[in-house]
């Protein structure tokens, strides 16, 4: 399966929820990229990873969680705010997350900060 078949971003359409930044890589190096996954359904960041990891392994990728945080998604005002951190995985590089989100949400105002709330 082509890496391009994996969507860059899968996040809930509205609300504030946990997210993780995940690096996909072909075993033995080579091709790699980062993806963003976030959902209100996850009580903890590792719940997101536990869902993503087997899906990606089926496609032949190794996954590494690069950290997490929270996303506040306001689809009405077309704003996304990335902030916070994951206790288990540490803080994702929110600037990387924002660049990935901008590819998907081209007409949004997207910001990030190191704020906890």
Short mmCIF file of N, CA and C in Angstrom, two decimals:
data_model
loop_
_atom_site.label_atom_id
_atom_site.label_comp_id
_atom_site.label_asym_id
_atom_site.label_seq_id
_atom_site.Cartn_x
_atom_site.Cartn_y
_atom_site.Cartn_z
N UNK A 1 0.85 -1.20 0.00
CA UNK A 1 0.00 0.00 0.00
C UNK A 1 0.88 1.25 0.00
N UNK A 2 0.50 2.20 -0.83
CA UNK A 2 1.27 3.44 -0.91
C UNK A 2 1.06 4.26 0.35
N UNK A 3 2.14 4.91 0.78
CA UNK A 3 2.05 5.73 1.98
C UNK A 3 1.04 6.85 1.77
N UNK A 4 0.89 7.28 0.54
CA UNK A 4 -0.05 8.36 0.23
C UNK A 4 -1.50 7.96 0.53
N UNK A 5 -1.77 6.66 0.62
CA UNK A 5 -3.12 6.20 0.91
C UNK A 5 -3.52 6.49 2.36
N UNK A 6 -2.53 6.72 3.21
CA UNK A 6 -2.79 7.02 4.62
C UNK A 6 -3.05 8.52 4.75
N UNK A 7 -4.18 8.85 5.33
CA UNK A 7 -4.52 10.28 5.47
C UNK A 7 -3.61 10.96 6.49
N UNK A 8 -3.23 12.20 6.17
CA UNK A 8 -2.36 12.99 7.05
C UNK A 8 -3.04 13.26 8.38
N UNK A 9 -4.33 13.54 8.32
CA UNK A 9 -5.06 13.99 9.49
C UNK A 9 -6.38 13.24 9.64
N UNK A 10 -6.62 12.72 10.82
CA UNK A 10 -7.94 12.21 11.18
C UNK A 10 -8.24 12.71 12.58
N UNK A 11 -9.07 13.75 12.65
CA UNK A 11 -9.45 14.32 13.93
C UNK A 11 -10.96 14.54 13.95
N UNK A 12 -11.51 14.64 15.15
CA UNK A 12 -12.95 14.90 15.28
C UNK A 12 -13.29 16.27 14.68
N UNK A 13 -14.50 16.39 14.12
CA UNK A 13 -14.89 17.63 13.45
C UNK A 13 -15.19 18.80 14.39
N UNK A 14 -15.33 18.51 15.68
CA UNK A 14 -15.70 19.58 16.61
C UNK A 14 -15.31 19.20 18.03
N UNK A 15 -14.93 20.20 18.83
CA UNK A 15 -14.68 19.97 20.24
C UNK A 15 -13.22 20.02 20.62
N UNK A 16 -12.95 19.69 21.88
CA UNK A 16 -11.58 19.65 22.40
C UNK A 16 -11.27 18.21 22.78
N UNK A 17 -10.16 17.71 22.30
CA UNK A 17 -9.84 16.29 22.49
C UNK A 17 -8.34 16.05 22.43
N UNK A 18 -7.94 14.88 22.88
CA UNK A 18 -6.53 14.49 22.85
C UNK A 18 -6.11 14.14 21.43
N UNK A 19 -4.81 14.39 21.14
CA UNK A 19 -4.28 13.98 19.84
C UNK A 19 -2.86 13.46 20.01
N UNK A 20 -2.42 12.69 19.04
CA UNK A 20 -1.02 12.26 19.01
C UNK A 20 -0.43 12.51 17.62
N UNK A 21 0.87 12.72 17.62
CA UNK A 21 1.66 12.84 16.39
C UNK A 21 2.39 11.51 16.23
N UNK A 22 2.19 10.86 15.08
CA UNK A 22 2.74 9.52 14.87
C UNK A 22 3.64 9.53 13.64
N UNK A 23 4.83 8.91 13.79
CA UNK A 23 5.71 8.76 12.63
C UNK A 23 5.51 7.39 12.03
N UNK A 24 5.23 7.36 10.74
CA UNK A 24 5.14 6.10 10.00
C UNK A 24 6.45 5.89 9.27
N UNK A 25 6.89 4.63 9.25
CA UNK A 25 8.14 4.34 8.57
C UNK A 25 8.10 2.94 7.99
N UNK A 26 8.68 2.78 6.82
CA UNK A 26 8.85 1.45 6.26
C UNK A 26 9.90 0.73 7.09
N UNK A 27 9.69 -0.56 7.41
CA UNK A 27 10.73 -1.29 8.15
C UNK A 27 12.06 -1.21 7.41
N UNK A 28 13.13 -1.00 8.19
CA UNK A 28 14.45 -0.88 7.58
C UNK A 28 14.73 0.51 7.06
N UNK A 29 13.95 1.48 7.49
CA UNK A 29 14.21 2.86 7.08
C UNK A 29 13.48 3.22 5.81
N UNK A 30 14.06 4.12 5.05
CA UNK A 30 13.41 4.57 3.82
C UNK A 30 12.33 5.58 4.12
N UNK A 31 11.26 5.43 3.36
CA UNK A 31 10.15 6.36 3.37
C UNK A 31 9.56 6.56 4.78
N UNK A 32 9.35 7.82 5.18
CA UNK A 32 8.68 8.06 6.45
C UNK A 32 7.93 9.38 6.40
N UNK A 33 6.90 9.49 7.22
CA UNK A 33 6.16 10.74 7.35
C UNK A 33 5.40 10.74 8.66
N UNK A 34 4.91 11.92 9.02
CA UNK A 34 4.16 12.06 10.27
C UNK A 34 2.69 12.26 9.97
N UNK A 35 1.85 11.70 10.85
CA UNK A 35 0.41 11.87 10.73
C UNK A 35 -0.16 12.33 12.07
N UNK A 36 -1.34 12.92 12.03
CA UNK A 36 -2.00 13.43 13.23
C UNK A 36 -3.31 12.66 13.42
N UNK A 37 -3.52 12.17 14.65
CA UNK A 37 -4.76 11.48 14.98
C UNK A 37 -5.30 12.00 16.30
N UNK A 38 -6.59 12.30 16.33
CA UNK A 38 -7.18 12.80 17.56
C UNK A 38 -8.67 12.52 17.63
N UNK A 39 -9.16 12.22 18.83
CA UNK A 39 -10.58 11.94 19.00
C UNK A 39 -11.03 12.11 20.44
N UNK A 40 -12.29 12.54 20.59
CA UNK A 40 -12.90 12.64 21.92
C UNK A 40 -13.10 11.26 22.53
N UNK A 41 -13.16 10.23 21.69
CA UNK A 41 -13.41 8.87 22.17
C UNK A 41 -12.26 8.35 23.05
N UNK A 42 -11.09 8.96 22.91
CA UNK A 42 -9.91 8.48 23.65
C UNK A 42 -9.83 9.17 25.02
N UNK A 43 -9.88 8.35 26.07
CA UNK A 43 -9.71 8.90 27.41
C UNK A 43 -8.25 9.25 27.66
N UNK A 44 -7.35 8.43 27.10
CA UNK A 44 -5.91 8.64 27.24
C UNK A 44 -5.26 8.61 25.85
N UNK A 45 -4.08 9.24 25.75
CA UNK A 45 -3.39 9.30 24.47
C UNK A 45 -3.06 7.91 23.92
N UNK A 46 -2.72 6.97 24.82
CA UNK A 46 -2.33 5.64 24.32
C UNK A 46 -3.51 4.90 23.69
N UNK A 47 -4.75 5.29 24.02
CA UNK A 47 -5.91 4.67 23.37
C UNK A 47 -5.91 4.98 21.87
N UNK A 48 -5.47 6.19 21.52
CA UNK A 48 -5.40 6.56 20.10
C UNK A 48 -4.32 5.72 19.42
N UNK A 49 -3.16 5.63 20.06
CA UNK A 49 -2.05 4.87 19.47
C UNK A 49 -2.41 3.40 19.31
N UNK A 50 -3.11 2.85 20.31
CA UNK A 50 -3.49 1.43 20.26
C UNK A 50 -4.46 1.14 19.11
N UNK A 51 -5.15 2.16 18.64
CA UNK A 51 -6.03 1.99 17.49
C UNK A 51 -5.26 2.17 16.17
N UNK A 52 -4.40 3.18 16.14
CA UNK A 52 -3.66 3.50 14.91
C UNK A 52 -2.61 2.44 14.58
N UNK A 53 -1.88 1.98 15.60
CA UNK A 53 -0.74 1.09 15.37
C UNK A 53 -1.09 -0.18 14.58
N UNK A 54 -2.12 -0.96 15.01
CA UNK A 54 -2.44 -2.17 14.24
C UNK A 54 -2.90 -1.87 12.81
N UNK A 55 -3.64 -0.76 12.64
CA UNK A 55 -4.09 -0.37 11.29
C UNK A 55 -2.88 -0.13 10.39
N UNK A 56 -1.87 0.55 10.91
CA UNK A 56 -0.69 0.88 10.10
C UNK A 56 0.21 -0.33 9.89
N UNK A 57 0.29 -1.20 10.90
CA UNK A 57 1.09 -2.42 10.75
C UNK A 57 0.54 -3.29 9.63
N UNK A 58 -0.79 -3.33 9.52
CA UNK A 58 -1.42 -4.08 8.42
C UNK A 58 -0.99 -3.57 7.06
N UNK A 59 -0.73 -2.25 6.99
CA UNK A 59 -0.29 -1.64 5.74
C UNK A 59 1.23 -1.75 5.54
N UNK A 60 1.90 -2.33 6.53
CA UNK A 60 3.35 -2.54 6.41
C UNK A 60 4.20 -1.43 6.96
N UNK A 61 3.67 -0.66 7.92
CA UNK A 61 4.44 0.43 8.51
C UNK A 61 4.77 0.17 9.96
N UNK A 62 5.90 0.70 10.37
CA UNK A 62 6.21 0.77 11.78
C UNK A 62 5.76 2.14 12.27
N UNK A 63 5.17 2.17 13.47
CA UNK A 63 4.68 3.43 14.04
C UNK A 63 5.49 3.80 15.26
N UNK A 64 5.71 5.09 15.40
CA UNK A 64 6.30 5.58 16.64
C UNK A 64 5.51 6.82 17.04
N UNK A 65 5.06 6.85 18.29
CA UNK A 65 4.36 8.03 18.76
C UNK A 65 5.39 9.09 19.14
N UNK A 66 5.29 10.25 18.52
CA UNK A 66 6.26 11.33 18.75
C UNK A 66 5.82 12.28 19.86
N UNK A 67 4.68 11.99 20.46
CA UNK A 67 4.17 12.84 21.53
C UNK A 67 2.72 13.17 21.30
N UNK A 68 2.15 13.90 22.24
CA UNK A 68 0.74 14.23 22.13
C UNK A 68 0.42 15.58 22.72
N UNK A 69 -0.87 15.86 22.73
CA UNK A 69 -1.36 17.12 23.27
C UNK A 69 -2.86 17.13 23.10
N UNK A 70 -3.40 18.34 22.98
CA UNK A 70 -4.83 18.48 22.77
C UNK A 70 -5.09 19.37 21.56
N UNK A 71 -6.23 19.14 20.95
CA UNK A 71 -6.68 19.97 19.84
C UNK A 71 -8.05 20.52 20.20
N UNK A 72 -8.21 21.81 19.98
CA UNK A 72 -9.51 22.45 20.11
C UNK A 72 -9.95 22.79 18.69
N UNK A 73 -11.00 22.10 18.24
CA UNK A 73 -11.44 22.25 16.85
C UNK A 73 -12.80 22.95 16.82
N UNK A 74 -12.82 24.14 16.26
CA UNK A 74 -14.05 24.89 16.12
C UNK A 74 -14.35 25.00 14.62
N UNK A 75 -15.20 24.09 14.13
CA UNK A 75 -15.44 24.05 12.69
C UNK A 75 -16.30 25.23 12.22
N UNK A 76 -17.13 25.77 13.11
CA UNK A 76 -17.99 26.90 12.75
C UNK A 76 -17.14 28.13 12.44
N UNK A 77 -16.18 28.42 13.33
CA UNK A 77 -15.31 29.59 13.14
C UNK A 77 -14.06 29.26 12.33
N UNK A 78 -13.92 28.00 11.93
CA UNK A 78 -12.74 27.54 11.18
C UNK A 78 -11.45 27.87 11.91
N UNK A 79 -11.40 27.42 13.16
CA UNK A 79 -10.19 27.63 13.98
C UNK A 79 -9.79 26.32 14.63
N UNK A 80 -8.48 26.10 14.68
CA UNK A 80 -7.93 24.96 15.41
C UNK A 80 -6.82 25.48 16.30
N UNK A 81 -6.86 25.05 17.57
CA UNK A 81 -5.79 25.41 18.50
C UNK A 81 -5.16 24.12 19.01
N UNK A 82 -3.85 24.06 18.94
CA UNK A 82 -3.09 22.89 19.38
C UNK A 82 -2.33 23.29 20.64
N UNK A 83 -2.44 22.48 21.69
CA UNK A 83 -1.82 22.85 22.97
C UNK A 83 -1.65 21.61 23.84
N UNK A 84 -1.10 21.82 25.04
CA UNK A 84 -1.03 20.75 26.02
C UNK A 84 0.03 19.70 25.72
N UNK A 85 -0.06 18.58 26.44
CA UNK A 85 0.92 17.51 26.28
C UNK A 85 0.31 16.19 26.71
N UNK A 86 1.02 15.12 26.43
CA UNK A 86 0.62 13.78 26.85
C UNK A 86 1.49 13.37 28.01
N UNK A 87 0.86 12.87 29.08
CA UNK A 87 1.63 12.42 30.23
C UNK A 87 2.50 11.22 29.85
N UNK A 88 1.93 10.31 29.07
CA UNK A 88 2.65 9.09 28.71
C UNK A 88 3.71 9.29 27.63
N UNK A 89 3.39 10.07 26.60
CA UNK A 89 4.28 10.21 25.44
C UNK A 89 5.08 11.49 25.42
N UNK A 90 4.75 12.42 26.32
CA UNK A 90 5.42 13.72 26.29
C UNK A 90 4.73 14.63 25.29
N UNK A 91 5.25 15.85 25.16
CA UNK A 91 4.64 16.84 24.28
C UNK A 91 5.06 16.62 22.84
N UNK A 92 4.08 16.59 21.97
CA UNK A 92 4.39 16.55 20.54
C UNK A 92 4.97 17.90 20.13
N UNK A 93 5.69 17.92 19.02
CA UNK A 93 6.15 19.19 18.46
C UNK A 93 4.93 19.81 17.77
N UNK A 94 4.26 20.73 18.49
CA UNK A 94 3.01 21.29 17.97
C UNK A 94 3.21 22.05 16.67
N UNK A 95 4.41 22.60 16.45
CA UNK A 95 4.66 23.32 15.19
C UNK A 95 4.59 22.35 14.00
N UNK A 96 5.05 21.12 14.20
CA UNK A 96 4.96 20.08 13.16
C UNK A 96 3.50 19.71 12.94
N UNK A 97 2.77 19.52 14.04
CA UNK A 97 1.34 19.20 13.97
C UNK A 97 0.58 20.25 13.16
N UNK A 98 0.87 21.52 13.45
CA UNK A 98 0.18 22.62 12.76
C UNK A 98 0.46 22.58 11.26
N UNK A 99 1.71 22.30 10.87
CA UNK A 99 2.03 22.22 9.43
C UNK A 99 1.23 21.12 8.75
N UNK A 100 1.06 19.99 9.44
CA UNK A 100 0.28 18.88 8.88
C UNK A 100 -1.20 19.26 8.80
N UNK A 101 -1.72 19.89 9.85
CA UNK A 101 -3.12 20.32 9.86
C UNK A 101 -3.40 21.33 8.74
N UNK A 102 -2.44 22.20 8.46
CA UNK A 102 -2.63 23.23 7.42
C UNK A 102 -2.82 22.61 6.04
N UNK A 103 -2.24 21.43 5.83
CA UNK A 103 -2.41 20.76 4.53
C UNK A 103 -3.86 20.31 4.33
N UNK A 104 -4.51 19.93 5.42
CA UNK A 104 -5.87 19.41 5.38
C UNK A 104 -6.91 20.53 5.51
N UNK A 105 -6.64 21.47 6.43
CA UNK A 105 -7.58 22.55 6.72
C UNK A 105 -7.00 23.86 6.18
N UNK A 106 -7.02 23.99 4.87
CA UNK A 106 -6.32 25.10 4.20
C UNK A 106 -6.95 26.46 4.49
N UNK A 107 -8.25 26.49 4.79
CA UNK A 107 -8.92 27.78 5.00
C UNK A 107 -9.14 28.08 6.48
N UNK A 108 -8.41 27.40 7.35
CA UNK A 108 -8.55 27.58 8.80
C UNK A 108 -7.46 28.48 9.36
N UNK A 109 -7.78 29.08 10.50
CA UNK A 109 -6.74 29.73 11.30
C UNK A 109 -6.27 28.69 12.31
N UNK A 110 -4.99 28.33 12.24
CA UNK A 110 -4.46 27.27 13.10
C UNK A 110 -3.31 27.81 13.93
N UNK A 111 -3.44 27.66 15.25
CA UNK A 111 -2.41 28.17 16.15
C UNK A 111 -2.00 27.09 17.13
N UNK A 112 -0.87 27.31 17.77
CA UNK A 112 -0.44 26.38 18.82
C UNK A 112 0.25 27.15 19.95
N UNK A 113 0.28 26.53 21.10
CA UNK A 113 1.00 27.11 22.24
C UNK A 113 1.38 25.99 23.19
N UNK A 114 2.23 26.32 24.16
CA UNK A 114 2.63 25.34 25.17
C UNK A 114 1.71 25.40 26.39
N UNK A 115 0.61 26.15 26.28
CA UNK A 115 -0.35 26.22 27.38
C UNK A 115 -0.88 24.84 27.70
N UNK A 116 -1.19 24.63 28.98
CA UNK A 116 -1.74 23.34 29.40
C UNK A 116 -3.26 23.29 29.17
N UNK A 117 -3.91 24.47 29.18
CA UNK A 117 -5.37 24.51 28.99
C UNK A 117 -5.77 25.45 27.87
#
